[in-house]
């Protein structure tokens, strides 16, 4: 028992693990079914339809239908909570912001490349569907290569890559408008560092030069370093000032996920490496097809999940272990409370009072 009162800080009842596994397996089966249809159909020649295009468009539609089902089926409580949170994150700062919004919106920043790929895939699918019919069948992969550059290297693709960071930036400004605490502006600045990186990556692809390479690397170093410091000190609260410590800082107490400090040190190294690798690969223009890009995106989701676990741990420490939780407002995903994500100092996070929008 780690003493992790997760329900309290997330502001709602957690779903059983079995529900999560059931939902994940269902989604996996849908994806595998689409790939199976594509694989089988591709074995036949002289097709009058395009398996790749049809299966991918069909897959998107099925996933959208499952997610947007208005009826009380397929874990409606979790689906509706997620959909509501996604909508409120997109319309920030015109919506309330609480800890659950922060977790979801930060996951969206890790899916930035997926947003860019969605724009690119939609563009390519539209271009392929408008291809004139010829006397011979042209493979979809050939048409993909034909339209890839014109769809990938566009302002729309760069904007989609930056969009999740804009949403998170708006959340930070929403919190600042309520709390007037400068640290929320520093947090907003952290997400703003993604925009020069997106622009530098775009210029690097369109006008390759040593100067643009250097600008891109400099932007990647600034963005990754800023985010890494914020992860360790603000999101996880791992360091506490202590004059008796050799370097003036010691690891905070309590440690709830595990009592082994080596795990936290390994976590910092893990996060440091993946922060820089992700920035260089996602914003640097690694090829969008094949297993390479999928590997980087999967590793980033793993890093974000690990980040979320220890982010929730820090929230438990400051909300439950360092305060009388009975006196704190319970910010649920349905409430109109302000964001509790950044309402803290280095040593202690203070609760933000509930406000009506």
Short mmCIF file of C-alpha atoms in Angstrom, two decimals:
data_model
loop_
_atom_site.label_atom_id
_atom_site.label_comp_id
_atom_site.label_asym_id
_atom_site.label_seq_id
_atom_site.Cartn_x
_atom_site.Cartn_y
_atom_site.Cartn_z
CA UNK A 1 0.00 0.00 0.00
CA UNK A 2 1.64 3.24 -1.15
CA UNK A 3 -0.97 5.51 0.37
CA UNK A 4 -1.91 6.89 -3.06
CA UNK A 5 -5.35 8.44 -2.64
CA UNK A 6 -5.82 8.76 -6.38
CA UNK A 7 -9.60 9.14 -6.30
CA UNK A 8 -9.25 12.25 -4.15
CA UNK A 9 -6.87 14.17 -6.39
CA UNK A 10 -8.51 13.15 -9.68
CA UNK A 11 -11.86 14.17 -8.28
CA UNK A 12 -13.88 11.09 -9.12
CA UNK A 13 -14.27 7.36 -8.81
CA UNK A 14 -11.65 5.39 -10.70
CA UNK A 15 -12.92 2.69 -13.02
CA UNK A 16 -11.92 -0.92 -12.27
CA UNK A 17 -8.81 -2.17 -14.02
CA UNK A 18 -10.92 -4.76 -15.83
CA UNK A 19 -12.89 -1.98 -17.55
CA UNK A 20 -9.70 -0.43 -18.85
CA UNK A 21 -8.43 -3.76 -20.15
CA UNK A 22 -11.79 -4.50 -21.79
CA UNK A 23 -11.82 -1.14 -23.56
CA UNK A 24 -8.19 -1.50 -24.68
CA UNK A 25 -8.75 -5.02 -26.02
CA UNK A 26 -11.89 -3.93 -27.87
CA UNK A 27 -10.05 -1.08 -29.56
CA UNK A 28 -7.15 -3.39 -30.40
CA UNK A 29 -9.52 -5.89 -32.00
CA UNK A 30 -11.08 -3.14 -34.13
CA UNK A 31 -7.64 -2.00 -35.33
CA UNK A 32 -6.48 -5.56 -36.05
CA UNK A 33 -9.70 -6.30 -37.93
CA UNK A 34 -9.11 -3.29 -40.18
CA UNK A 35 -5.54 -4.42 -40.84
CA UNK A 36 -6.72 -7.97 -41.55
CA UNK A 37 -9.22 -6.76 -44.15
CA UNK A 38 -6.48 -4.64 -45.73
CA UNK A 39 -4.03 -7.57 -45.75
CA UNK A 40 -6.49 -10.02 -47.30
CA UNK A 41 -7.86 -7.57 -49.86
CA UNK A 42 -4.36 -6.54 -50.95
CA UNK A 43 -3.65 -10.14 -52.01
CA UNK A 44 -6.20 -9.87 -54.81
CA UNK A 45 -5.35 -8.20 -58.09
CA UNK A 46 -7.52 -6.09 -60.37
CA UNK A 47 -9.33 -4.45 -57.46
CA UNK A 48 -11.89 -1.77 -58.19
CA UNK A 49 -11.47 -0.22 -54.73
CA UNK A 50 -8.47 0.78 -52.61
CA UNK A 51 -8.02 -1.42 -49.53
CA UNK A 52 -5.59 0.93 -47.76
CA UNK A 53 -7.74 4.02 -48.20
CA UNK A 54 -11.02 2.27 -47.48
CA UNK A 55 -9.76 0.41 -44.40
CA UNK A 56 -8.15 3.49 -42.86
CA UNK A 57 -11.16 5.72 -43.43
CA UNK A 58 -13.42 2.95 -42.13
CA UNK A 59 -11.21 2.52 -39.07
CA UNK A 60 -11.40 6.23 -38.24
CA UNK A 61 -15.18 6.17 -38.61
CA UNK A 62 -15.61 3.10 -36.40
CA UNK A 63 -13.38 4.54 -33.66
CA UNK A 64 -15.26 7.85 -33.83
CA UNK A 65 -18.62 6.09 -33.59
CA UNK A 66 -17.48 4.03 -30.59
CA UNK A 67 -16.18 7.12 -28.83
CA UNK A 68 -19.23 9.28 -29.56
CA UNK A 69 -21.95 6.71 -28.82
CA UNK A 70 -24.72 8.64 -27.01
CA UNK A 71 -26.18 5.52 -25.40
CA UNK A 72 -25.12 4.01 -22.08
CA UNK A 73 -22.87 1.32 -23.50
CA UNK A 74 -19.13 0.68 -23.74
CA UNK A 75 -18.12 2.31 -20.43
CA UNK A 76 -20.27 5.46 -20.80
CA UNK A 77 -19.08 7.11 -17.58
CA UNK A 78 -15.45 7.05 -18.68
CA UNK A 79 -16.23 7.96 -22.29
CA UNK A 80 -18.42 10.92 -21.41
CA UNK A 81 -15.90 12.18 -18.86
CA UNK A 82 -13.11 12.00 -21.42
CA UNK A 83 -15.19 13.59 -24.18
CA UNK A 84 -16.26 16.42 -21.89
CA UNK A 85 -12.68 16.99 -20.78
CA UNK A 86 -11.40 16.94 -24.35
CA UNK A 87 -13.99 19.49 -25.41
CA UNK A 88 -13.23 21.76 -22.46
CA UNK A 89 -9.50 21.48 -23.18
CA UNK A 90 -10.04 22.48 -26.81
CA UNK A 91 -12.11 25.56 -25.92
CA UNK A 92 -9.75 26.74 -23.18
CA UNK A 93 -9.58 29.37 -21.77
CA UNK A 94 -13.37 29.58 -22.07
CA UNK A 95 -13.88 26.49 -19.89
CA UNK A 96 -12.95 25.42 -16.35
CA UNK A 97 -9.54 23.88 -15.76
CA UNK A 98 -8.83 21.30 -13.08
CA UNK A 99 -6.25 18.60 -12.47
CA UNK A 100 -7.99 16.08 -14.74
CA UNK A 101 -7.98 18.62 -17.58
CA UNK A 102 -4.24 19.07 -17.08
CA UNK A 103 -3.50 15.34 -17.30
CA UNK A 104 -5.59 14.93 -20.46
CA UNK A 105 -4.21 18.06 -22.15
CA UNK A 106 -0.63 17.03 -21.40
CA UNK A 107 -1.32 13.68 -23.03
CA UNK A 108 -2.51 15.60 -26.08
CA UNK A 109 0.87 17.35 -26.31
CA UNK A 110 2.49 13.92 -26.47
CA UNK A 111 0.14 13.12 -29.36
CA UNK A 112 1.18 16.21 -31.33
CA UNK A 113 2.68 14.10 -34.11
CA UNK A 114 -0.54 12.09 -34.30
CA UNK A 115 -2.45 15.34 -34.91
CA UNK A 116 -0.03 16.25 -37.69
CA UNK A 117 -0.30 12.74 -39.15
CA UNK A 118 -4.11 12.97 -39.08
CA UNK A 119 -3.96 16.14 -41.17
CA UNK A 120 -1.46 14.56 -43.55
CA UNK A 121 -3.44 11.32 -43.91
CA UNK A 122 -6.67 13.21 -44.53
CA UNK A 123 -4.97 15.34 -47.17
CA UNK A 124 -3.44 12.31 -48.90
CA UNK A 125 -6.68 10.32 -48.74
CA UNK A 126 -8.56 13.23 -50.31
CA UNK A 127 -5.93 13.58 -53.05
CA UNK A 128 -6.01 9.85 -53.80
CA UNK A 129 -9.81 9.79 -53.94
CA UNK A 130 -9.68 12.56 -56.55
CA UNK A 131 -7.14 10.76 -58.73
CA UNK A 132 -8.55 10.20 -62.23
CA UNK A 133 -9.14 6.58 -63.15
CA UNK A 134 -6.54 5.25 -65.57
CA UNK A 135 -6.36 2.15 -67.73
CA UNK A 136 -4.14 0.42 -65.15
CA UNK A 137 -4.41 0.14 -61.39
CA UNK A 138 -1.86 2.28 -59.53
CA UNK A 139 -0.84 1.01 -56.10
CA UNK A 140 -1.92 3.17 -53.19
CA UNK A 141 1.66 3.24 -51.89
CA UNK A 142 2.73 4.85 -55.17
CA UNK A 143 -0.01 7.46 -54.89
CA UNK A 144 0.96 8.02 -51.25
CA UNK A 145 4.53 8.87 -52.26
CA UNK A 146 3.20 11.12 -55.01
CA UNK A 147 1.16 13.25 -52.62
CA UNK A 148 3.21 12.89 -49.44
CA UNK A 149 5.38 16.00 -49.72
CA UNK A 150 2.59 18.31 -50.81
CA UNK A 151 0.49 17.25 -47.80
CA UNK A 152 3.21 16.87 -45.15
CA UNK A 153 5.18 20.06 -45.77
CA UNK A 154 2.36 22.53 -45.34
CA UNK A 155 1.40 25.25 -42.91
CA UNK A 156 -1.62 23.16 -41.95
CA UNK A 157 0.62 20.28 -40.89
CA UNK A 158 2.80 22.60 -38.78
CA UNK A 159 -0.28 24.16 -37.18
CA UNK A 160 -1.68 20.75 -36.26
CA UNK A 161 1.68 19.87 -34.69
CA UNK A 162 1.53 23.02 -32.55
CA UNK A 163 -2.20 22.86 -31.72
CA UNK A 164 -2.01 20.70 -28.54
CA UNK A 165 0.59 23.05 -27.06
CA UNK A 166 -1.69 25.99 -27.79
CA UNK A 167 -4.52 24.32 -25.87
CA UNK A 168 -2.27 23.73 -22.88
CA UNK A 169 -0.97 27.30 -23.09
CA UNK A 170 -4.55 28.59 -22.95
CA UNK A 171 -5.20 26.48 -19.86
CA UNK A 172 -2.20 28.03 -18.11
CA UNK A 173 -3.40 31.53 -18.97
CA UNK A 174 -6.86 30.60 -17.67
CA UNK A 175 -5.35 29.59 -14.34
CA UNK A 176 -3.28 32.77 -14.20
CA UNK A 177 -6.37 34.90 -14.84
CA UNK A 178 -7.86 33.42 -11.67
CA UNK A 179 -4.87 33.04 -9.36
CA UNK A 180 -2.57 35.85 -10.61
CA UNK A 181 0.34 33.62 -9.61
CA UNK A 182 3.49 34.21 -11.72
CA UNK A 183 4.37 30.51 -11.84
CA UNK A 184 1.42 29.94 -14.16
CA UNK A 185 2.99 32.39 -16.61
CA UNK A 186 6.26 30.46 -16.37
CA UNK A 187 4.29 27.32 -17.13
CA UNK A 188 2.67 29.05 -20.09
CA UNK A 189 6.12 30.04 -21.30
CA UNK A 190 7.15 26.39 -21.15
CA UNK A 191 4.46 25.42 -23.65
CA UNK A 192 5.28 28.47 -25.78
CA UNK A 193 8.77 27.09 -26.39
CA UNK A 194 7.20 24.46 -28.65
CA UNK A 195 6.19 27.07 -31.24
CA UNK A 196 9.72 28.19 -32.22
CA UNK A 197 10.65 24.51 -32.41
CA UNK A 198 7.78 23.76 -34.79
CA UNK A 199 8.71 26.78 -36.92
CA UNK A 200 12.39 25.82 -36.94
CA UNK A 201 11.54 22.26 -37.98
CA UNK A 202 9.34 23.58 -40.79
CA UNK A 203 12.09 25.92 -42.06
CA UNK A 204 14.65 23.14 -41.78
CA UNK A 205 12.59 20.92 -44.10
CA UNK A 206 11.75 23.64 -46.62
CA UNK A 207 15.05 25.51 -46.73
CA UNK A 208 17.78 23.09 -45.64
CA UNK A 209 20.88 24.90 -44.45
CA UNK A 210 23.44 24.72 -41.68
CA UNK A 211 21.97 27.85 -40.13
CA UNK A 212 18.48 26.35 -39.94
CA UNK A 213 19.93 23.13 -38.51
CA UNK A 214 21.63 25.11 -35.74
CA UNK A 215 18.47 27.09 -34.99
CA UNK A 216 16.47 23.88 -34.80
CA UNK A 217 18.95 22.21 -32.43
CA UNK A 218 19.06 25.33 -30.24
CA UNK A 219 15.25 25.44 -30.04
CA UNK A 220 15.15 21.71 -29.22
CA UNK A 221 17.68 22.15 -26.41
CA UNK A 222 15.80 25.10 -24.91
CA UNK A 223 12.40 23.40 -25.14
CA UNK A 224 13.55 20.03 -23.82
CA UNK A 225 15.65 21.52 -21.00
CA UNK A 226 12.80 23.77 -19.85
CA UNK A 227 10.32 20.89 -19.90
CA UNK A 228 12.74 18.57 -18.12
CA UNK A 229 13.35 21.02 -15.28
CA UNK A 230 9.61 21.58 -14.93
CA UNK A 231 8.97 17.84 -14.84
CA UNK A 232 11.47 17.18 -12.07
CA UNK A 233 10.90 20.20 -9.87
CA UNK A 234 7.36 21.44 -10.49
CA UNK A 235 5.39 18.43 -11.72
CA UNK A 236 7.07 15.83 -9.49
CA UNK A 237 8.45 18.08 -6.73
CA UNK A 238 11.44 15.79 -6.27
CA UNK A 239 13.88 18.36 -4.88
CA UNK A 240 13.52 20.13 -1.54
CA UNK A 241 15.88 22.83 -0.30
CA UNK A 242 18.03 21.61 2.60
CA UNK A 243 21.14 23.46 3.77
CA UNK A 244 22.49 20.29 5.34
CA UNK A 245 22.45 18.42 2.03
CA UNK A 246 25.72 18.31 0.04
CA UNK A 247 24.33 20.32 -2.88
CA UNK A 248 21.74 22.27 -0.91
CA UNK A 249 18.90 20.01 -2.03
CA UNK A 250 17.58 16.61 -1.04
CA UNK A 251 14.90 14.32 -2.39
CA UNK A 252 11.51 15.12 -0.95
CA UNK A 253 9.51 12.98 1.43
CA UNK A 254 7.32 11.04 1.33
CA UNK A 255 7.97 8.86 -1.70
CA UNK A 256 4.72 7.02 -2.35
CA UNK A 257 5.15 5.01 -5.55
CA UNK A 258 8.24 3.32 -4.12
CA UNK A 259 10.60 4.02 -1.26
CA UNK A 260 13.64 3.28 -3.42
CA UNK A 261 15.30 6.58 -4.31
CA UNK A 262 17.21 4.85 -7.08
CA UNK A 263 13.94 4.41 -8.97
CA UNK A 264 13.37 8.17 -8.92
CA UNK A 265 16.92 8.83 -10.10
CA UNK A 266 16.43 6.32 -12.93
CA UNK A 267 13.14 8.06 -13.71
CA UNK A 268 14.96 11.38 -14.11
CA UNK A 269 17.51 9.83 -16.47
CA UNK A 270 14.75 8.07 -18.43
CA UNK A 271 12.77 11.28 -18.77
CA UNK A 272 15.85 13.33 -19.71
CA UNK A 273 16.83 11.01 -22.56
CA UNK A 274 13.35 10.63 -23.99
CA UNK A 275 12.59 14.36 -23.79
CA UNK A 276 15.44 15.16 -26.15
CA UNK A 277 14.95 12.14 -28.41
CA UNK A 278 11.25 12.94 -28.79
CA UNK A 279 11.85 16.61 -29.61
CA UNK A 280 14.49 15.83 -32.23
CA UNK A 281 12.47 13.04 -33.85
CA UNK A 282 8.95 14.50 -33.78
CA UNK A 283 9.78 18.09 -34.70
CA UNK A 284 12.79 17.20 -36.81
CA UNK A 285 10.84 15.46 -39.53
CA UNK A 286 11.47 11.74 -39.11
CA UNK A 287 9.73 9.88 -41.91
CA UNK A 288 6.02 9.51 -41.25
CA UNK A 289 5.67 5.97 -42.57
CA UNK A 290 7.00 2.68 -41.23
CA UNK A 291 7.91 1.40 -37.80
CA UNK A 292 10.46 4.10 -36.97
CA UNK A 293 7.97 6.86 -36.32
CA UNK A 294 5.59 4.46 -34.58
CA UNK A 295 8.42 3.49 -32.22
CA UNK A 296 9.10 7.11 -31.26
CA UNK A 297 5.42 7.83 -30.69
CA UNK A 298 4.94 4.65 -28.62
CA UNK A 299 7.97 5.49 -26.47
CA UNK A 300 6.67 9.02 -25.92
CA UNK A 301 3.30 7.67 -24.75
CA UNK A 302 5.19 5.39 -22.36
CA UNK A 303 7.17 8.38 -21.07
CA UNK A 304 3.99 10.41 -20.65
CA UNK A 305 2.32 7.58 -18.73
CA UNK A 306 5.28 7.32 -16.38
CA UNK A 307 5.19 11.12 -16.03
CA UNK A 308 1.47 10.98 -15.16
CA UNK A 309 2.00 8.37 -12.43
CA UNK A 310 4.58 10.49 -10.63
CA UNK A 311 2.64 13.69 -11.35
CA UNK A 312 -0.36 12.18 -9.57
CA UNK A 313 1.93 11.07 -6.74
CA UNK A 314 3.07 14.68 -6.21
CA UNK A 315 -0.55 15.84 -6.24
CA UNK A 316 -1.35 13.27 -3.55
CA UNK A 317 1.62 14.46 -1.48
CA UNK A 318 0.54 18.09 -1.48
CA UNK A 319 -3.21 17.50 -1.30
CA UNK A 320 -3.40 14.61 1.15
CA UNK A 321 -0.13 14.31 3.03
CA UNK A 322 0.65 18.02 3.50
CA UNK A 323 -2.82 19.39 4.08
CA UNK A 324 -6.07 18.62 5.79
CA UNK A 325 -7.87 17.31 2.75
CA UNK A 326 -11.25 17.74 4.39
CA UNK A 327 -10.77 21.50 4.09
CA UNK A 328 -9.83 21.42 0.41
CA UNK A 329 -12.29 21.79 -2.47
CA UNK A 330 -12.80 18.62 -4.45
CA UNK A 331 -12.19 19.48 -8.08
CA UNK A 332 -14.07 16.92 -10.11
CA UNK A 333 -14.13 16.71 -13.88
CA UNK A 334 -17.69 18.05 -13.68
CA UNK A 335 -16.93 21.00 -11.43
CA UNK A 336 -16.21 24.58 -12.38
CA UNK A 337 -13.10 24.73 -10.28
CA UNK A 338 -9.92 26.37 -11.39
CA UNK A 339 -6.79 24.44 -12.12
CA UNK A 340 -4.94 22.97 -9.15
CA UNK A 341 -2.08 21.93 -11.35
CA UNK A 342 0.13 24.94 -10.85
CA UNK A 343 -1.13 26.45 -7.61
CA UNK A 344 1.93 25.64 -5.61
CA UNK A 345 5.37 26.86 -4.70
CA UNK A 346 8.50 24.76 -4.86
CA UNK A 347 7.99 23.43 -1.35
CA UNK A 348 4.21 23.26 -1.07
CA UNK A 349 1.23 23.48 -3.38
CA UNK A 350 -1.69 25.53 -2.14
CA UNK A 351 -5.25 24.71 -3.18
CA UNK A 352 -7.05 27.04 -5.52
CA UNK A 353 -10.44 28.07 -4.33
CA UNK A 354 -13.40 26.93 -6.41
CA UNK A 355 -14.75 29.61 -8.67
CA UNK A 356 -17.76 29.71 -10.92
CA UNK A 357 -17.12 30.60 -14.54
#
